[in-house]
mmCIF file of C-alpha atoms in Angstrom:
data_model
loop_
_atom_site.group_PDB
_atom_site.id
_atom_site.type_symbol
_atom_site.label_atom_id
_atom_site.label_comp_id
_atom_site.label_asym_id
_atom_site.label_seq_id
_atom_site.Cartn_x
_atom_site.Cartn_y
_atom_site.Cartn_z
ATOM 1 C CA MET A 1 3.011 77.119 182.944
ATOM 2 C CA LEU A 2 4.483 75.079 186.050
ATOM 3 C CA LEU A 3 3.938 72.198 183.392
ATOM 4 C CA ARG A 4 5.805 74.255 180.650
ATOM 5 C CA VAL A 5 8.787 75.073 182.926
ATOM 6 C CA GLY A 6 8.930 71.650 184.369
ATOM 7 C CA SER A 7 9.008 70.110 180.750
ATOM 8 C CA SER A 8 11.591 72.675 179.341
ATOM 9 C CA ARG A 9 13.580 71.623 182.612
ATOM 10 C CA GLY A 10 13.478 67.971 181.734
ATOM 11 C CA GLN A 11 13.891 68.922 178.215
ATOM 12 C CA MET A 12 17.346 70.590 179.515
ATOM 13 C CA LYS A 13 18.330 67.485 181.275
ATOM 14 C CA ILE A 14 17.636 65.379 178.662
ATOM 15 C CA GLN A 15 19.902 67.873 176.282
ATOM 16 C CA GLN A 16 22.797 67.703 178.809
ATOM 17 C CA MET A 17 22.834 64.107 178.937
ATOM 18 C CA ALA A 18 22.679 63.929 175.236
ATOM 19 C CA PHE A 19 26.034 65.932 175.144
ATOM 20 C CA VAL A 20 27.591 64.242 177.585
ATOM 21 C CA LEU A 21 26.924 61.070 175.928
ATOM 22 C CA ILE A 22 27.989 62.004 172.720
ATOM 23 C CA ALA A 23 31.163 63.529 174.118
ATOM 24 C CA LEU A 24 31.903 60.375 176.210
ATOM 25 C CA VAL A 25 31.452 58.319 172.697
ATOM 26 C CA LEU A 26 33.831 60.821 171.090
ATOM 27 C CA PHE A 27 36.466 60.343 173.623
ATOM 28 C CA LEU A 28 36.276 56.637 173.551
ATOM 29 C CA VAL A 29 36.357 56.694 169.669
ATOM 30 C CA LEU A 30 39.587 59.049 169.961
ATOM 31 C CA ALA A 31 41.238 56.664 172.637
ATOM 32 C CA GLY A 32 40.189 53.454 170.890
ATOM 33 C CA LEU A 33 42.016 54.916 167.401
ATOM 34 C CA PHE A 34 44.885 55.749 169.496
ATOM 35 C CA VAL A 35 45.222 52.120 170.892
ATOM 36 C CA LEU A 36 44.599 50.650 167.438
ATOM 37 C CA THR A 37 47.582 52.464 165.852
ATOM 38 C CA ILE A 38 50.089 52.037 168.347
ATOM 39 C CA SER A 39 49.068 48.123 168.460
ATOM 40 C CA SER A 40 48.835 47.947 164.533
ATOM 41 C CA SER A 41 52.303 49.514 164.306
ATOM 42 C CA SER A 42 53.530 46.645 166.236
ATOM 43 C CA LEU A 43 51.961 44.324 164.099
ATOM 44 C CA ARG A 44 53.379 45.287 161.141
ATOM 45 C CA GLN A 45 56.897 44.677 162.810
ATOM 46 C CA LYS A 46 56.005 41.314 163.949
ATOM 47 C CA ALA A 47 54.404 40.411 160.288
ATOM 48 C CA GLU A 48 57.815 41.983 159.076
ATOM 49 C CA LEU A 49 59.692 39.499 161.464
ATOM 50 C CA GLN A 50 57.542 36.618 160.247
ATOM 51 C CA ARG A 51 58.223 37.253 156.754
ATOM 52 C CA GLU A 52 61.946 37.666 157.230
ATOM 53 C CA ALA A 53 61.930 33.982 159.131
ATOM 54 C CA GLN A 54 59.790 32.551 156.336
ATOM 55 C CA ALA A 55 62.276 33.676 153.433
ATOM 56 C CA LEU A 56 65.164 32.388 155.874
ATOM 57 C CA GLU A 57 63.490 28.805 156.067
ATOM 58 C CA GLN A 58 63.134 28.943 152.126
ATOM 59 C CA VAL A 59 66.883 29.308 151.630
ATOM 60 C CA ARG A 60 67.713 27.135 154.238
ATOM 61 C CA LYS A 61 65.496 24.083 152.647
ATOM 62 C CA LEU A 62 67.715 24.791 149.603
ATOM 63 C CA ALA A 63 70.659 22.794 151.639
ATOM 64 C CA THR A 64 68.335 19.888 152.263
ATOM 65 C CA SER A 65 67.788 19.194 148.813
ATOM 66 C CA PRO A 66 69.619 16.266 147.253
ATOM 67 C CA GLU A 67 71.748 18.379 144.988
ATOM 68 C CA PHE A 68 73.143 20.070 147.951
ATOM 69 C CA SER A 69 72.938 18.053 151.207
ATOM 70 C CA PHE A 70 75.794 16.312 152.944
ATOM 71 C CA THR A 71 74.848 12.881 153.597
ATOM 72 C CA SER A 72 78.006 11.390 155.578
ATOM 73 C CA SER A 73 77.596 13.116 158.613
ATOM 74 C CA GLY A 74 74.235 11.459 159.864
ATOM 75 C CA ASP A 75 71.063 13.367 159.873
ATOM 76 C CA CYS A 76 72.704 16.961 159.704
ATOM 77 C CA GLU A 77 70.019 19.152 157.675
ATOM 78 C CA SER A 78 72.076 22.141 157.781
ATOM 79 C CA CYS A 79 75.010 20.252 155.929
ATOM 80 C CA ILE A 80 75.986 20.905 152.450
ATOM 81 C CA ASP A 81 78.291 19.018 150.335
ATOM 82 C CA LEU A 82 80.668 21.403 148.925
ATOM 83 C CA ASP A 83 82.249 18.814 146.321
ATOM 84 C CA LYS A 84 78.901 18.444 144.957
ATOM 85 C CA VAL A 85 78.174 21.602 144.416
ATOM 86 C CA PHE A 86 81.359 22.772 142.712
ATOM 87 C CA ALA A 87 80.515 19.864 140.490
ATOM 88 C CA LEU A 88 77.059 21.179 139.953
ATOM 89 C CA LYS A 89 78.518 24.712 139.167
ATOM 90 C CA GLU A 90 79.970 23.238 135.702
ATOM 91 C CA ARG A 91 77.001 21.079 134.723
ATOM 92 C CA ALA A 92 75.230 22.878 131.867
ATOM 93 C CA SER A 93 71.918 20.572 132.746
ATOM 94 C CA TYR A 94 71.897 22.297 136.125
ATOM 95 C CA LYS A 95 71.779 25.877 134.593
ATOM 96 C CA GLY A 96 68.241 27.101 135.651
ATOM 97 C CA PHE A 97 67.548 23.987 137.341
ATOM 98 C CA TRP A 98 66.289 25.452 140.714
ATOM 99 C CA LYS A 99 64.364 28.363 138.965
ATOM 100 C CA LEU A 100 66.178 31.307 141.326
ATOM 101 C CA PRO A 101 67.876 34.047 139.960
ATOM 102 C CA LEU A 102 70.636 34.044 142.240
ATOM 103 C CA ILE A 103 72.305 31.212 144.319
ATOM 104 C CA LYS A 104 75.577 31.525 145.939
ATOM 105 C CA ILE A 105 77.375 29.456 148.571
ATOM 106 C CA ILE A 106 79.919 31.396 150.423
ATOM 107 C CA LYS A 107 82.470 30.495 153.105
ATOM 108 C CA THR A 108 81.907 33.306 156.039
ATOM 109 C CA GLY A 109 84.870 35.253 157.046
ATOM 110 C CA GLU A 110 86.824 34.760 153.734
ATOM 111 C CA ASP A 111 87.579 36.504 150.824
ATOM 112 C CA LEU A 112 85.017 36.041 148.107
ATOM 113 C CA VAL A 113 87.110 34.474 145.586
ATOM 114 C CA GLU A 114 85.036 32.625 143.093
ATOM 115 C CA CYS A 115 85.703 28.801 142.922
ATOM 116 C CA SER A 116 87.397 27.376 139.609
ATOM 117 C CA GLU A 117 89.037 24.367 139.094
ATOM 118 C CA LEU A 118 92.313 26.264 139.496
ATOM 119 C CA ASN A 119 91.845 27.009 143.124
ATOM 120 C CA TYR A 120 89.219 24.680 144.585
ATOM 121 C CA PRO A 121 89.008 24.255 147.796
ATOM 122 C CA ASN A 122 90.901 27.038 148.478
ATOM 123 C CA CYS A 123 88.331 29.771 147.336
ATOM 124 C CA GLY A 124 85.706 31.415 149.076
ATOM 125 C CA ALA A 125 82.112 31.228 147.082
ATOM 126 C CA ILE A 126 80.638 29.136 144.299
ATOM 127 C CA THR A 127 78.081 30.692 142.520
ATOM 128 C CA LEU A 128 75.348 28.729 140.767
ATOM 129 C CA ALA A 129 73.071 31.449 139.319
ATOM 130 C CA ASN A 130 73.955 34.808 139.150
ATOM 131 C CA GLN A 131 71.114 37.007 137.641
ATOM 132 C CA THR A 132 70.692 40.894 139.027
ATOM 133 C CA GLN A 133 67.853 42.208 137.183
ATOM 134 C CA ASN A 134 64.742 42.175 138.870
ATOM 135 C CA VAL A 135 65.973 40.462 142.103
ATOM 136 C CA VAL A 136 64.789 41.324 145.641
ATOM 137 C CA ALA A 137 67.266 41.875 148.290
ATOM 138 C CA PRO A 138 68.616 38.508 148.367
ATOM 139 C CA ARG A 139 68.591 36.223 152.080
ATOM 140 C CA GLY A 140 71.422 34.283 153.576
ATOM 141 C CA ALA A 141 70.835 31.250 155.866
ATOM 142 C CA PHE A 142 73.681 29.847 157.971
ATOM 143 C CA VAL A 143 75.005 26.187 156.825
ATOM 144 C CA ALA A 144 77.737 24.373 157.776
ATOM 145 C CA LEU A 145 80.006 23.467 154.219
ATOM 146 C CA CYS A 146 81.599 19.765 154.130
ATOM 147 C CA ARG A 147 83.924 18.283 152.047
ATOM 148 C CA HIS A 148 85.567 14.785 151.929
ATOM 149 C CA THR A 149 89.213 14.669 153.088
ATOM 150 C CA ASN A 150 91.777 11.987 153.310
ATOM 151 C CA LYS A 151 90.895 11.767 157.045
ATOM 152 C CA GLY A 152 87.278 11.669 156.774
ATOM 153 C CA TYR A 153 85.578 14.960 156.169
ATOM 154 C CA SER A 154 85.751 18.464 157.322
ATOM 155 C CA CYS A 155 83.081 21.164 157.769
ATOM 156 C CA GLU A 156 83.432 24.934 158.192
ATOM 157 C CA MET A 157 80.586 27.869 158.553
ATOM 158 C CA GLY A 158 79.196 29.384 155.412
ATOM 159 C CA LYS A 159 76.217 30.784 154.075
ATOM 160 C CA ILE A 160 73.746 29.873 151.259
ATOM 161 C CA ILE A 161 72.496 33.104 149.470
ATOM 162 C CA ALA A 162 69.223 33.092 147.398
ATOM 163 C CA GLY A 163 67.907 36.100 145.709
ATOM 164 C CA PHE A 164 64.027 36.197 144.599
ATOM 165 C CA GLU A 165 62.291 37.603 141.589
ATOM 166 C CA THR A 166 60.521 40.522 142.352
ATOM 167 C CA THR A 167 56.554 40.066 141.835
ATOM 168 C CA MET B 1 23.173 77.890 186.018
ATOM 169 C CA LYS B 2 25.907 77.342 188.728
ATOM 170 C CA LYS B 3 25.113 73.720 189.226
ATOM 171 C CA GLY B 4 25.356 73.094 185.246
ATOM 172 C CA GLN B 5 28.624 74.630 185.603
ATOM 173 C CA GLU B 6 29.622 72.384 188.448
ATOM 174 C CA GLU B 7 28.389 69.585 186.497
ATOM 175 C CA ILE B 8 30.542 70.368 183.343
ATOM 176 C CA VAL B 9 33.498 71.043 185.509
ATOM 177 C CA GLY B 10 33.369 67.417 187.240
ATOM 178 C CA PHE B 11 32.718 65.873 183.581
ATOM 179 C CA VAL B 12 35.471 67.236 182.346
ATOM 180 C CA LEU B 13 37.844 66.313 185.544
ATOM 181 C CA ILE B 14 36.696 62.853 184.948
ATOM 182 C CA ILE B 15 37.912 62.754 181.307
ATOM 183 C CA VAL B 16 41.217 64.364 182.335
ATOM 184 C CA LEU B 17 42.027 61.725 184.675
ATOM 185 C CA VAL B 18 40.486 58.995 182.457
ATOM 186 C CA ALA B 19 42.770 60.566 179.819
ATOM 187 C CA ILE B 20 45.693 60.740 182.044
ATOM 188 C CA ALA B 21 45.576 57.084 183.399
ATOM 189 C CA LEU B 22 44.988 55.627 180.014
ATOM 190 C CA VAL B 23 48.401 57.324 178.694
ATOM 191 C CA ILE B 24 50.305 56.181 181.989
ATOM 192 C CA PHE B 25 48.689 52.562 180.965
ATOM 193 C CA LEU B 26 49.730 52.746 177.514
ATOM 194 C CA SER B 27 53.037 54.123 178.084
ATOM 195 C CA ILE B 28 53.998 51.074 180.615
ATOM 196 C CA SER B 29 52.505 48.584 178.143
ATOM 197 C CA PHE B 30 54.141 49.357 174.956
ATOM 198 C CA ARG B 31 57.715 50.455 176.592
ATOM 199 C CA SER B 32 60.365 47.999 175.139
ATOM 200 C CA SER B 33 63.482 48.023 177.237
ATOM 201 C CA GLY B 34 66.697 48.229 175.297
ATOM 202 C CA ASN B 35 67.575 45.030 176.434
ATOM 203 C CA GLU B 36 64.491 42.921 175.117
ATOM 204 C CA ARG B 37 65.880 40.059 173.305
ATOM 205 C CA LEU B 38 64.315 38.805 169.999
ATOM 206 C CA GLU B 39 64.191 35.327 169.033
ATOM 207 C CA SER B 40 65.753 34.827 165.781
ATOM 208 C CA THR B 41 65.887 32.228 162.949
ATOM 209 C CA ASP B 42 68.994 33.472 161.840
ATOM 210 C CA VAL B 43 70.673 32.735 165.152
ATOM 211 C CA TYR B 44 68.988 29.660 165.465
ATOM 212 C CA GLN B 45 70.351 28.524 162.068
ATOM 213 C CA PHE B 46 73.890 29.710 163.159
ATOM 214 C CA VAL B 47 73.893 27.826 166.175
ATOM 215 C CA SER B 48 72.552 24.210 164.841
ATOM 216 C CA SER B 49 75.207 24.638 161.914
ATOM 217 C CA ALA B 50 77.933 25.509 164.272
ATOM 218 C CA MET B 51 77.522 22.203 165.814
ATOM 219 C CA GLU B 52 78.478 20.647 162.584
ATOM 220 C CA ILE B 53 81.999 22.358 162.290
ATOM 221 C CA SER B 54 85.264 20.500 162.695
ATOM 222 C CA THR B 55 87.666 21.778 165.256
ATOM 223 C CA ASP B 56 91.328 21.508 165.586
ATOM 224 C CA CYS B 57 90.579 18.792 168.578
ATOM 225 C CA ALA B 58 91.452 15.127 168.076
ATOM 226 C CA LEU B 59 89.885 12.892 170.574
ATOM 227 C CA ALA B 60 90.223 8.962 170.142
ATOM 228 C CA THR B 61 93.084 9.065 167.686
ATOM 229 C CA SER B 62 95.611 11.932 166.273
ATOM 230 C CA GLU B 63 93.352 12.101 163.168
ATOM 231 C CA ASP B 64 89.953 11.759 164.653
ATOM 232 C CA TYR B 65 89.266 15.657 164.587
ATOM 233 C CA ALA B 66 85.941 16.153 166.493
ATOM 234 C CA GLN B 67 83.323 18.376 165.584
ATOM 235 C CA VAL B 68 82.085 21.392 167.944
ATOM 236 C CA LYS B 69 79.064 19.275 169.215
ATOM 237 C CA ASP B 70 81.488 16.189 169.915
ATOM 238 C CA LEU B 71 83.682 18.683 171.706
ATOM 239 C CA LEU B 72 80.941 20.068 173.671
ATOM 240 C CA ARG B 73 80.060 16.545 175.243
ATOM 241 C CA ALA B 74 84.241 15.808 175.771
ATOM 242 C CA CYS B 75 84.213 19.143 177.544
ATOM 243 C CA GLN B 76 81.193 18.506 179.791
ATOM 244 C CA LEU B 77 82.936 15.152 180.656
ATOM 245 C CA GLY B 78 86.389 16.925 181.107
ATOM 246 C CA ARG B 79 88.310 15.227 178.551
ATOM 247 C CA ASN B 80 91.353 16.631 176.905
ATOM 248 C CA CYS B 81 92.435 16.431 173.317
ATOM 249 C CA TYR B 82 94.784 13.469 171.974
ATOM 250 C CA ASP B 83 97.457 16.269 172.202
ATOM 251 C CA GLY B 84 96.953 17.499 175.643
ATOM 252 C CA LYS B 85 95.118 20.314 175.089
ATOM 253 C CA GLU B 86 91.871 21.109 177.287
ATOM 254 C CA SER B 87 88.857 20.522 175.320
ATOM 255 C CA CYS B 88 86.982 23.149 176.656
ATOM 256 C CA GLU B 89 89.565 25.886 175.918
ATOM 257 C CA VAL B 90 89.766 24.527 172.323
ATOM 258 C CA LEU B 91 86.110 24.674 172.111
ATOM 259 C CA LYS B 92 86.210 28.378 173.462
ATOM 260 C CA ILE B 93 88.554 29.624 170.898
ATOM 261 C CA LYS B 94 86.969 27.810 167.900
ATOM 262 C CA LEU B 95 83.509 29.070 168.981
ATOM 263 C CA ALA B 96 84.827 32.936 169.317
ATOM 264 C CA ASP B 97 86.541 32.391 165.962
ATOM 265 C CA ILE B 98 83.188 30.967 164.279
ATOM 266 C CA ILE B 99 81.141 33.676 165.352
ATOM 267 C CA ASP B 100 83.437 36.482 164.822
ATOM 268 C CA ARG B 101 83.950 35.265 161.270
ATOM 269 C CA GLY B 102 79.938 34.405 160.840
ATOM 270 C CA TRP B 103 78.729 37.728 162.304
ATOM 271 C CA GLN B 104 81.541 40.028 161.254
ATOM 272 C CA VAL B 105 81.829 41.438 164.795
ATOM 273 C CA GLN B 106 83.592 45.029 164.627
ATOM 274 C CA ASP B 107 83.753 47.700 167.324
ATOM 275 C CA GLN B 108 82.231 49.921 164.485
ATOM 276 C CA GLY B 109 80.509 47.243 162.745
ATOM 277 C CA ASN B 110 76.731 46.075 162.488
ATOM 278 C CA ILE B 111 77.330 43.650 165.391
ATOM 279 C CA ALA B 112 78.509 45.374 168.439
ATOM 280 C CA SER B 113 78.852 42.266 170.836
ATOM 281 C CA TYR B 114 78.087 38.554 171.481
ATOM 282 C CA TYR B 115 77.227 36.072 174.381
ATOM 283 C CA TRP B 116 77.668 32.318 173.819
ATOM 284 C CA LEU B 117 76.442 30.176 176.604
ATOM 285 C CA SER B 118 76.876 26.238 177.022
ATOM 286 C CA GLU B 119 75.206 24.531 180.167
ATOM 287 C CA TYR B 120 74.542 20.997 180.944
ATOM 288 C CA VAL B 121 71.314 20.323 181.805
ATOM 289 C CA ILE B 122 70.141 17.042 183.785
ATOM 290 C CA GLY B 123 66.534 17.062 185.054
ATOM 291 C CA GLU B 124 66.123 20.483 186.846
ATOM 292 C CA THR B 125 69.663 21.063 187.409
ATOM 293 C CA ARG B 126 71.442 23.340 184.860
ATOM 294 C CA GLU B 127 75.465 23.428 185.046
ATOM 295 C CA LYS B 128 77.309 26.223 183.493
ATOM 296 C CA MET B 129 79.761 24.888 181.272
ATOM 297 C CA PHE B 130 81.365 27.965 179.749
ATOM 298 C CA GLU B 131 80.787 31.546 178.260
ATOM 299 C CA VAL B 132 82.159 32.864 175.282
ATOM 300 C CA LYS B 133 81.381 36.899 175.381
ATOM 301 C CA LYS B 134 82.766 39.977 172.917
ATOM 302 C CA GLY B 135 81.949 43.555 173.815
ATOM 303 C CA ASN B 136 78.940 45.209 175.740
ATOM 304 C CA CYS B 137 75.438 45.253 174.524
ATOM 305 C CA THR B 138 73.663 48.519 174.704
ATOM 306 C CA GLY B 139 71.180 48.175 171.541
ATOM 307 C CA SER B 140 68.801 45.708 170.572
ATOM 308 C CA SER B 141 69.649 42.032 170.562
ATOM 309 C CA TYR B 142 68.679 38.620 168.889
ATOM 310 C CA GLY B 143 69.284 35.279 170.265
ATOM 311 C CA SER B 144 68.244 31.663 169.729
ATOM 312 C CA SER B 145 69.436 28.319 171.527
ATOM 313 C CA TYR B 146 70.095 24.727 170.055
ATOM 314 C CA SER B 147 69.993 21.661 172.411
ATOM 315 C CA ILE B 148 72.082 18.404 171.652
ATOM 316 C CA PRO B 149 71.707 15.414 174.000
ATOM 317 C CA ALA B 150 74.386 14.111 175.961
ATOM 318 C CA GLN B 151 74.735 11.495 178.408
ATOM 319 C CA ALA B 152 71.838 11.173 180.610
ATOM 320 C CA GLY B 153 70.792 14.840 179.924
ATOM 321 C CA ARG B 154 71.477 17.421 177.375
ATOM 322 C CA ILE B 155 73.478 20.545 176.777
ATOM 323 C CA ASP B 156 71.936 23.831 175.970
ATOM 324 C CA ASN B 157 73.611 26.173 173.712
ATOM 325 C CA SER B 158 72.553 29.733 173.381
ATOM 326 C CA LEU B 159 73.779 32.603 171.342
ATOM 327 C CA VAL B 160 73.034 36.203 171.928
ATOM 328 C CA VAL B 161 73.862 38.695 169.105
ATOM 329 C CA CYS B 162 73.228 42.242 170.149
ATOM 330 C CA ARG B 163 73.245 44.956 167.242
ATOM 331 C CA ASN B 164 74.346 48.917 167.516
#
């Protein structure tokens, strides 16, 4: 009888310990889930910022292509030759060349009057591609828009805007 | 039975204390102050492009109009423009204009304020050249910096843009 009482006491203690351990594990799992939820939400924000930075870099790389780059100012990676771009606008052979649905170069802070032979260079925008369907939100990257003048060259702040096709 | 109840109470107390400590720890680690500045590719591209922008200040001759990067170096040396204007003053006005146009800073607009700082750095010494600012930053801010070589050191140019 003493043995029976002793063993049931032991069993009771084992059961108590088991409940304590289960409760502890449940608590740690809940705490872990809580921490993961918070850290993954900040991860999403960081991933979004990373994607945005990559898209901006892709747009900026257009400026370094030979069709856009301004070479008279030395090693300026962010300089676009506005005269060259305006000449390309009218060339049929460059229609669809960049395989982007939207490419636009604008002067910041000015009215976006489209450039033509009548108003160049006193205009605000040069559009090389303007497809509006199946285009994700366009990205713009700051560049320096440079032109040759009779006194050398002159640059002003602008943006190159590119739209990408939806997947 | 009483002993068992005591043990349960003690266990619950420990759980509650650990939970409170965890919540305090998490709230401190994930608190983000309103003035936390995020590094921005957009701002970096703006500052690097701004270096190439032409200004109204001619340096060597009456037609040798300087770019912002040349004017920064002239400002650091204390040189004046060909027409006698102070290069630093011309630079501040030009930068304010470029930033206003580029970021369309308005009172009710998306961008609330900005702060541009140019410093001459040589070795461990930083010498403030000038600053250009507009508005008060109360929301989240984005910034970046771009350096150009100047004499024996460099000129660090940083821009912080603040959104509403």
